[in-house]
mmCIF file with all atom_site columns, C-alpha atoms in Angstrom:
data_model
loop_
_atom_site.group_PDB
_atom_site.id
_atom_site.type_symbol
_atom_site.label_atom_id
_atom_site.label_alt_id
_atom_site.label_comp_id
_atom_site.label_asym_id
_atom_site.label_entity_id
_atom_site.label_seq_id
_atom_site.pdbx_PDB_ins_code
_atom_site.Cartn_x
_atom_site.Cartn_y
_atom_site.Cartn_z
_atom_site.occupancy
_atom_site.B_iso_or_equiv
_atom_site.pdbx_formal_charge
_atom_site.auth_seq_id
_atom_site.auth_comp_id
_atom_site.auth_asym_id
_atom_site.auth_atom_id
_atom_site.pdbx_PDB_model_num
ATOM 1   C CA . GLY A 1 1   ? -6.980  5.658   0.632   1.00 57.00 ? 1   GLY A CA 1
ATOM 2   C CA . TRP A 1 2   ? -3.760  7.972   0.826   1.00 58.00 ? 2   TRP A CA 1
ATOM 3   C CA . ASN A 1 3   ? -5.180  10.969  2.160   1.00 55.00 ? 3   ASN A CA 1
ATOM 4   C CA . SER A 1 4   ? -7.290  9.449   4.629   1.00 64.00 ? 4   SER A CA 1
ATOM 5   C CA . GLY A 1 5   ? -6.656  10.518  8.253   1.00 75.00 ? 5   GLY A CA 1
ATOM 6   C CA . ARG A 1 6   ? -4.621  8.083   9.579   1.00 81.00 ? 6   ARG A CA 1
ATOM 7   C CA . THR A 1 7   ? -2.182  7.386   6.076   1.00 84.00 ? 7   THR A CA 1
ATOM 8   C CA . ARG A 1 8   ? -1.963  11.373  5.864   1.00 84.00 ? 8   ARG A CA 1
ATOM 9   C CA . MET A 1 9   ? -1.118  11.859  9.759   1.00 89.00 ? 9   MET A CA 1
ATOM 10  C CA . VAL A 1 10  ? 1.651   9.004   9.728   1.00 91.00 ? 10  VAL A CA 1
ATOM 11  C CA . ALA A 1 11  ? 3.379   10.583  6.471   1.00 91.00 ? 11  ALA A CA 1
ATOM 12  C CA . ASP A 1 12  ? 2.923   14.202  8.185   1.00 93.00 ? 12  ASP A CA 1
ATOM 13  C CA . GLU A 1 13  ? 4.530   13.016  11.339  1.00 96.00 ? 13  GLU A CA 1
ATOM 14  C CA . PHE A 1 14  ? 7.534   11.139  9.428   1.00 96.00 ? 14  PHE A CA 1
ATOM 15  C CA . ALA A 1 15  ? 7.726   14.698  7.109   1.00 96.00 ? 15  ALA A CA 1
ATOM 16  C CA . ALA A 1 16  ? 8.119   16.293  10.215  1.00 98.00 ? 16  ALA A CA 1
ATOM 17  C CA . GLU A 1 17  ? 10.989  14.604  11.464  1.00 97.00 ? 17  GLU A CA 1
ATOM 18  C CA . GLY A 1 18  ? 12.744  15.700  8.329   1.00 95.00 ? 18  GLY A CA 1
ATOM 19  C CA . TYR A 1 19  ? 12.164  12.404  6.436   1.00 95.00 ? 19  TYR A CA 1
ATOM 20  C CA . LEU A 1 20  ? 11.621  12.016  2.590   1.00 96.00 ? 20  LEU A CA 1
ATOM 21  C CA . VAL A 1 21  ? 7.801   10.788  2.677   1.00 95.00 ? 21  VAL A CA 1
ATOM 22  C CA . VAL A 1 22  ? 6.085   9.277   -0.456  1.00 94.00 ? 22  VAL A CA 1
ATOM 23  C CA . VAL A 1 23  ? 2.452   8.027   -0.609  1.00 91.00 ? 23  VAL A CA 1
ATOM 24  C CA . PRO A 1 24  ? 1.802   6.754   -3.771  1.00 90.00 ? 24  PRO A CA 1
ATOM 25  C CA . ARG A 1 25  ? -1.264  6.465   -5.288  1.00 86.00 ? 25  ARG A CA 1
ATOM 26  C CA . SER A 1 26  ? -1.306  2.925   -6.103  1.00 89.00 ? 26  SER A CA 1
ATOM 27  C CA . PHE A 1 27  ? -4.765  2.037   -7.453  1.00 89.00 ? 27  PHE A CA 1
ATOM 28  C CA . LYS A 1 28  ? -5.825  1.335   -11.047 1.00 90.00 ? 28  LYS A CA 1
ATOM 29  C CA . THR A 1 29  ? -9.171  2.503   -10.595 1.00 89.00 ? 29  THR A CA 1
ATOM 30  C CA . THR A 1 30  ? -11.411 4.716   -7.643  1.00 88.00 ? 30  THR A CA 1
ATOM 31  C CA . ARG A 1 31  ? -15.151 3.942   -6.636  1.00 87.00 ? 31  ARG A CA 1
ATOM 32  C CA . ASN A 1 32  ? -17.098 7.262   -7.500  1.00 87.00 ? 32  ASN A CA 1
ATOM 33  C CA . GLY A 1 33  ? -14.233 9.233   -8.227  1.00 85.00 ? 33  GLY A CA 1
ATOM 34  C CA . GLY A 1 34  ? -12.627 8.212   -4.661  1.00 84.00 ? 34  GLY A CA 1
ATOM 35  C CA . THR A 1 35  ? -11.271 10.552  -1.680  1.00 79.00 ? 35  THR A CA 1
ATOM 36  C CA . ASP A 1 36  ? -8.873  13.276  -3.792  1.00 77.00 ? 36  ASP A CA 1
ATOM 37  C CA . GLY A 1 37  ? -9.350  11.183  -7.199  1.00 76.00 ? 37  GLY A CA 1
ATOM 38  C CA . ASP A 1 38  ? -7.586  7.898   -5.028  1.00 81.00 ? 38  ASP A CA 1
ATOM 39  C CA . GLY A 1 39  ? -9.135  5.190   -3.425  1.00 86.00 ? 39  GLY A CA 1
ATOM 40  C CA . LEU A 1 40  ? -12.822 4.576   -2.047  1.00 86.00 ? 40  LEU A CA 1
ATOM 41  C CA . ASP A 1 41  ? -14.752 7.687   -1.743  1.00 86.00 ? 41  ASP A CA 1
ATOM 42  C CA . HIS A 1 42  ? -16.320 9.093   1.927   1.00 85.00 ? 42  HIS A CA 1
ATOM 43  C CA . SER A 1 43  ? -19.971 7.473   1.170   1.00 88.00 ? 43  SER A CA 1
ATOM 44  C CA . PHE A 1 44  ? -18.375 4.043   1.339   1.00 89.00 ? 44  PHE A CA 1
ATOM 45  C CA . THR A 1 45  ? -19.066 1.876   4.371   1.00 90.00 ? 45  THR A CA 1
ATOM 46  C CA . PHE A 1 46  ? -18.724 -1.678  4.695   1.00 91.00 ? 46  PHE A CA 1
ATOM 47  C CA . GLU A 1 47  ? -22.121 -1.727  6.191   1.00 95.00 ? 47  GLU A CA 1
ATOM 48  C CA . ALA A 1 48  ? -24.199 -0.392  3.090   1.00 95.00 ? 48  ALA A CA 1
ATOM 49  C CA . ASN A 1 49  ? -21.291 -1.083  0.410   1.00 92.00 ? 49  ASN A CA 1
ATOM 50  C CA . GLY A 1 50  ? -19.437 -4.383  1.767   1.00 92.00 ? 50  GLY A CA 1
ATOM 51  C CA . ALA A 1 51  ? -20.126 -6.454  -0.754  1.00 95.00 ? 51  ALA A CA 1
ATOM 52  C CA . GLU A 1 52  ? -19.081 -4.286  -3.552  1.00 93.00 ? 52  GLU A CA 1
ATOM 53  C CA . PHE A 1 53  ? -15.172 -3.983  -1.734  1.00 92.00 ? 53  PHE A CA 1
ATOM 54  C CA . GLY A 1 54  ? -14.022 -7.307  -3.072  1.00 92.00 ? 54  GLY A CA 1
ATOM 55  C CA . PRO A 1 55  ? -14.794 -6.810  -6.577  1.00 94.00 ? 55  PRO A CA 1
ATOM 56  C CA . TRP A 1 56  ? -13.546 -3.415  -6.611  1.00 93.00 ? 56  TRP A CA 1
ATOM 57  C CA . LEU A 1 57  ? -10.270 -4.361  -5.350  1.00 93.00 ? 57  LEU A CA 1
ATOM 58  C CA . LYS A 1 58  ? -9.391  -7.025  -7.177  1.00 93.00 ? 58  LYS A CA 1
ATOM 59  C CA . GLU A 1 59  ? -10.221 -4.605  -10.412 1.00 94.00 ? 59  GLU A CA 1
ATOM 60  C CA . ALA A 1 60  ? -8.379  -1.893  -8.289  1.00 93.00 ? 60  ALA A CA 1
ATOM 61  C CA . SER A 1 61  ? -5.053  -3.461  -7.573  1.00 93.00 ? 61  SER A CA 1
ATOM 62  C CA . PRO A 1 62  ? -3.530  -5.427  -10.250 1.00 93.00 ? 62  PRO A CA 1
ATOM 63  C CA . VAL A 1 63  ? -0.273  -6.677  -9.337  1.00 94.00 ? 63  VAL A CA 1
ATOM 64  C CA . GLU A 1 64  ? 1.553   -5.309  -12.364 1.00 95.00 ? 64  GLU A CA 1
ATOM 65  C CA . PHE A 1 65  ? -0.269  -1.624  -11.886 1.00 94.00 ? 65  PHE A CA 1
ATOM 66  C CA . VAL A 1 66  ? 0.829   -1.478  -8.125  1.00 95.00 ? 66  VAL A CA 1
ATOM 67  C CA . SER A 1 67  ? 4.509   -2.893  -8.606  1.00 96.00 ? 67  SER A CA 1
ATOM 68  C CA . ALA A 1 68  ? 4.696   -0.036  -11.291 1.00 96.00 ? 68  ALA A CA 1
ATOM 69  C CA . SER A 1 69  ? 3.239   2.700   -8.749  1.00 95.00 ? 69  SER A CA 1
ATOM 70  C CA . ILE A 1 70  ? 6.068   1.303   -6.447  1.00 96.00 ? 70  ILE A CA 1
ATOM 71  C CA . ALA A 1 71  ? 8.820   1.277   -8.924  1.00 97.00 ? 71  ALA A CA 1
ATOM 72  C CA . LYS A 1 72  ? 8.131   4.944   -9.900  1.00 97.00 ? 72  LYS A CA 1
ATOM 73  C CA . ALA A 1 73  ? 7.665   5.780   -6.175  1.00 96.00 ? 73  ALA A CA 1
ATOM 74  C CA . VAL A 1 74  ? 11.359  4.198   -5.520  1.00 97.00 ? 74  VAL A CA 1
ATOM 75  C CA . ALA A 1 75  ? 13.044  5.641   -8.294  1.00 97.00 ? 75  ALA A CA 1
ATOM 76  C CA . PHE A 1 76  ? 12.107  8.743   -7.097  1.00 97.00 ? 76  PHE A CA 1
ATOM 77  C CA . VAL A 1 77  ? 13.300  8.542   -3.638  1.00 96.00 ? 77  VAL A CA 1
ATOM 78  C CA . LYS A 1 78  ? 16.651  7.146   -4.996  1.00 96.00 ? 78  LYS A CA 1
ATOM 79  C CA . SER A 1 79  ? 16.788  10.524  -7.295  1.00 97.00 ? 79  SER A CA 1
ATOM 80  C CA . ARG A 1 80  ? 16.735  12.551  -4.028  1.00 96.00 ? 80  ARG A CA 1
ATOM 81  C CA . GLY A 1 81  ? 19.791  10.314  -2.943  1.00 95.00 ? 81  GLY A CA 1
ATOM 82  C CA . ALA A 1 82  ? 17.960  7.589   -0.634  1.00 93.00 ? 82  ALA A CA 1
ATOM 83  C CA . ALA A 1 83  ? 20.239  4.279   -0.578  1.00 87.00 ? 83  ALA A CA 1
ATOM 84  C CA . LYS A 1 84  ? 17.674  2.661   1.967   1.00 91.00 ? 84  LYS A CA 1
ATOM 85  C CA . ILE A 1 85  ? 14.253  2.838   1.989   1.00 97.00 ? 85  ILE A CA 1
ATOM 86  C CA . GLY A 1 86  ? 11.712  2.055   4.974   1.00 97.00 ? 86  GLY A CA 1
ATOM 87  C CA . VAL A 1 87  ? 8.254   1.283   4.409   1.00 96.00 ? 87  VAL A CA 1
ATOM 88  C CA . VAL A 1 88  ? 5.113   2.151   6.579   1.00 95.00 ? 88  VAL A CA 1
ATOM 89  C CA . GLY A 1 89  ? 2.023   0.709   5.662   1.00 92.00 ? 89  GLY A CA 1
ATOM 90  C CA . CYS A 1 90  ? -1.732  0.230   6.852   1.00 90.00 ? 90  CYS A CA 1
ATOM 91  C CA . CYS A 1 91  ? -4.305  -2.326  6.059   1.00 90.00 ? 91  CYS A CA 1
ATOM 92  C CA . TRP A 1 92  ? -3.863  -2.615  2.099   1.00 92.00 ? 92  TRP A CA 1
ATOM 93  C CA . GLY A 1 93  ? -0.486  -0.684  2.505   1.00 92.00 ? 93  GLY A CA 1
ATOM 94  C CA . VAL A 1 94  ? 0.952   -3.452  4.283   1.00 96.00 ? 94  VAL A CA 1
ATOM 95  C CA . TRP A 1 95  ? 0.245   -6.156  1.100   1.00 97.00 ? 95  TRP A CA 1
ATOM 96  C CA . ALA A 1 96  ? 1.190   -3.313  -1.087  1.00 96.00 ? 96  ALA A CA 1
ATOM 97  C CA . GLY A 1 97  ? 4.444   -2.543  0.980   1.00 97.00 ? 97  GLY A CA 1
ATOM 98  C CA . THR A 1 98  ? 5.615   -5.954  1.249   1.00 97.00 ? 98  THR A CA 1
ATOM 99  C CA . LEU A 1 99  ? 4.746   -6.661  -2.628  1.00 97.00 ? 99  LEU A CA 1
ATOM 100 C CA . ALA A 1 100 ? 7.633   -3.763  -2.762  1.00 97.00 ? 100 ALA A CA 1
ATOM 101 C CA . SER A 1 101 ? 10.018  -5.364  -0.450  1.00 97.00 ? 101 SER A CA 1
ATOM 102 C CA . THR A 1 102 ? 9.844   -8.497  -2.981  1.00 97.00 ? 102 THR A CA 1
ATOM 103 C CA . LEU A 1 103 ? 10.807  -6.121  -5.936  1.00 97.00 ? 103 LEU A CA 1
ATOM 104 C CA . HIS A 1 104 ? 13.425  -3.704  -4.652  1.00 97.00 ? 104 HIS A CA 1
ATOM 105 C CA . PRO A 1 105 ? 16.384  -4.504  -2.351  1.00 95.00 ? 105 PRO A CA 1
ATOM 106 C CA . GLU A 1 106 ? 16.861  -1.047  -1.500  1.00 95.00 ? 106 GLU A CA 1
ATOM 107 C CA . ILE A 1 107 ? 13.631  -1.410  0.868   1.00 97.00 ? 107 ILE A CA 1
ATOM 108 C CA . ALA A 1 108 ? 15.756  -2.075  4.039   1.00 98.00 ? 108 ALA A CA 1
ATOM 109 C CA . ALA A 1 109 ? 12.725  -2.614  6.572   1.00 98.00 ? 109 ALA A CA 1
ATOM 110 C CA . GLY A 1 110 ? 9.152   -2.181  6.697   1.00 98.00 ? 110 GLY A CA 1
ATOM 111 C CA . VAL A 1 111 ? 6.413   -1.582  9.195   1.00 97.00 ? 111 VAL A CA 1
ATOM 112 C CA . GLY A 1 112 ? 2.819   -2.637  8.901   1.00 95.00 ? 112 GLY A CA 1
ATOM 113 C CA . PHE A 1 113 ? -0.122  -2.150  10.809  1.00 91.00 ? 113 PHE A CA 1
ATOM 114 C CA . HIS A 1 114 ? -3.530  -3.429  10.762  1.00 88.00 ? 114 HIS A CA 1
ATOM 115 C CA . PRO A 1 115 ? -2.012  -5.571  8.028   1.00 91.00 ? 115 PRO A CA 1
ATOM 116 C CA . SER A 1 116 ? -4.422  -6.942  5.550   1.00 92.00 ? 116 SER A CA 1
ATOM 117 C CA . ILE A 1 117 ? -1.645  -9.059  3.876   1.00 93.00 ? 117 ILE A CA 1
ATOM 118 C CA . GLY A 1 118 ? -4.362  -11.859 3.296   1.00 93.00 ? 118 GLY A CA 1
ATOM 119 C CA . VAL A 1 119 ? -5.861  -9.511  0.245   1.00 94.00 ? 119 VAL A CA 1
ATOM 120 C CA . GLU A 1 120 ? -2.591  -11.825 -1.453  1.00 95.00 ? 120 GLU A CA 1
ATOM 121 C CA . GLN A 1 121 ? -4.808  -14.477 -1.695  1.00 95.00 ? 121 GLN A CA 1
ATOM 122 C CA . MET A 1 122 ? -7.756  -12.997 -2.852  1.00 93.00 ? 122 MET A CA 1
ATOM 123 C CA . LEU A 1 123 ? -5.978  -11.038 -5.767  1.00 94.00 ? 123 LEU A CA 1
ATOM 124 C CA . THR A 1 124 ? -3.096  -13.564 -6.442  1.00 95.00 ? 124 THR A CA 1
ATOM 125 C CA . GLY A 1 125 ? -4.256  -16.626 -5.640  1.00 95.00 ? 125 GLY A CA 1
ATOM 126 C CA . LYS A 1 126 ? -1.110  -17.349 -3.785  1.00 96.00 ? 126 LYS A CA 1
ATOM 127 C CA . PRO A 1 127 ? -1.077  -17.618 0.130   1.00 97.00 ? 127 PRO A CA 1
ATOM 128 C CA . PRO A 1 128 ? -0.021  -14.824 1.943   1.00 96.00 ? 128 PRO A CA 1
ATOM 129 C CA . VAL A 1 129 ? 2.628   -16.311 3.644   1.00 96.00 ? 129 VAL A CA 1
ATOM 130 C CA . GLU A 1 130 ? 4.598   -16.890 0.273   1.00 97.00 ? 130 GLU A CA 1
ATOM 131 C CA . LEU A 1 131 ? 4.525   -13.424 -0.356  1.00 96.00 ? 131 LEU A CA 1
ATOM 132 C CA . VAL A 1 132 ? 5.981   -12.802 3.349   1.00 96.00 ? 132 VAL A CA 1
ATOM 133 C CA . LYS A 1 133 ? 8.609   -15.254 2.675   1.00 97.00 ? 133 LYS A CA 1
ATOM 134 C CA . GLN A 1 134 ? 9.726   -13.787 -0.113  1.00 97.00 ? 134 GLN A CA 1
ATOM 135 C CA . ALA A 1 135 ? 10.537  -9.987  1.277   1.00 97.00 ? 135 ALA A CA 1
ATOM 136 C CA . GLN A 1 136 ? 13.941  -9.015  0.960   1.00 97.00 ? 136 GLN A CA 1
ATOM 137 C CA . CYS A 1 137 ? 13.824  -6.795  4.373   1.00 98.00 ? 137 CYS A CA 1
ATOM 138 C CA . PRO A 1 138 ? 12.714  -7.530  8.053   1.00 98.00 ? 138 PRO A CA 1
ATOM 139 C CA . TRP A 1 139 ? 9.088   -6.934  8.695   1.00 97.00 ? 139 TRP A CA 1
ATOM 140 C CA . TYR A 1 140 ? 7.365   -5.666  11.601  1.00 97.00 ? 140 TYR A CA 1
ATOM 141 C CA . TYR A 1 141 ? 3.654   -6.422  11.610  1.00 96.00 ? 141 TYR A CA 1
ATOM 142 C CA . MET A 1 142 ? 1.415   -5.503  14.395  1.00 93.00 ? 142 MET A CA 1
#
């Protein structure tokens, strides 16, 4: 989720260097209230709850909802004077960032670590490579 240690750490490091950082809440639903109102709750583990994950992710990530959340974030940074936007994502965020880069030419580059770009198949029924081909900027997937 947006407030996980990894996501928060990366956002804080960029902000400390003077970059405008936005971490949008892009899930439509949460599991048991999520963490700070977003994503999965702290009690979730794949060992105990793994079977719930796929169905929850499909419910939480409709492309139209995620796209609208991203559009709001892009509009916000543009209102602050950004002409070029960089996207950094981890796991599901790499899918969301890649989706964003297909919709917004202002996104100039993307970096994704621990990419779960394969959720494209689960969420839309389309091969992930098709989404990647539609990106309007270079991406570095790690």
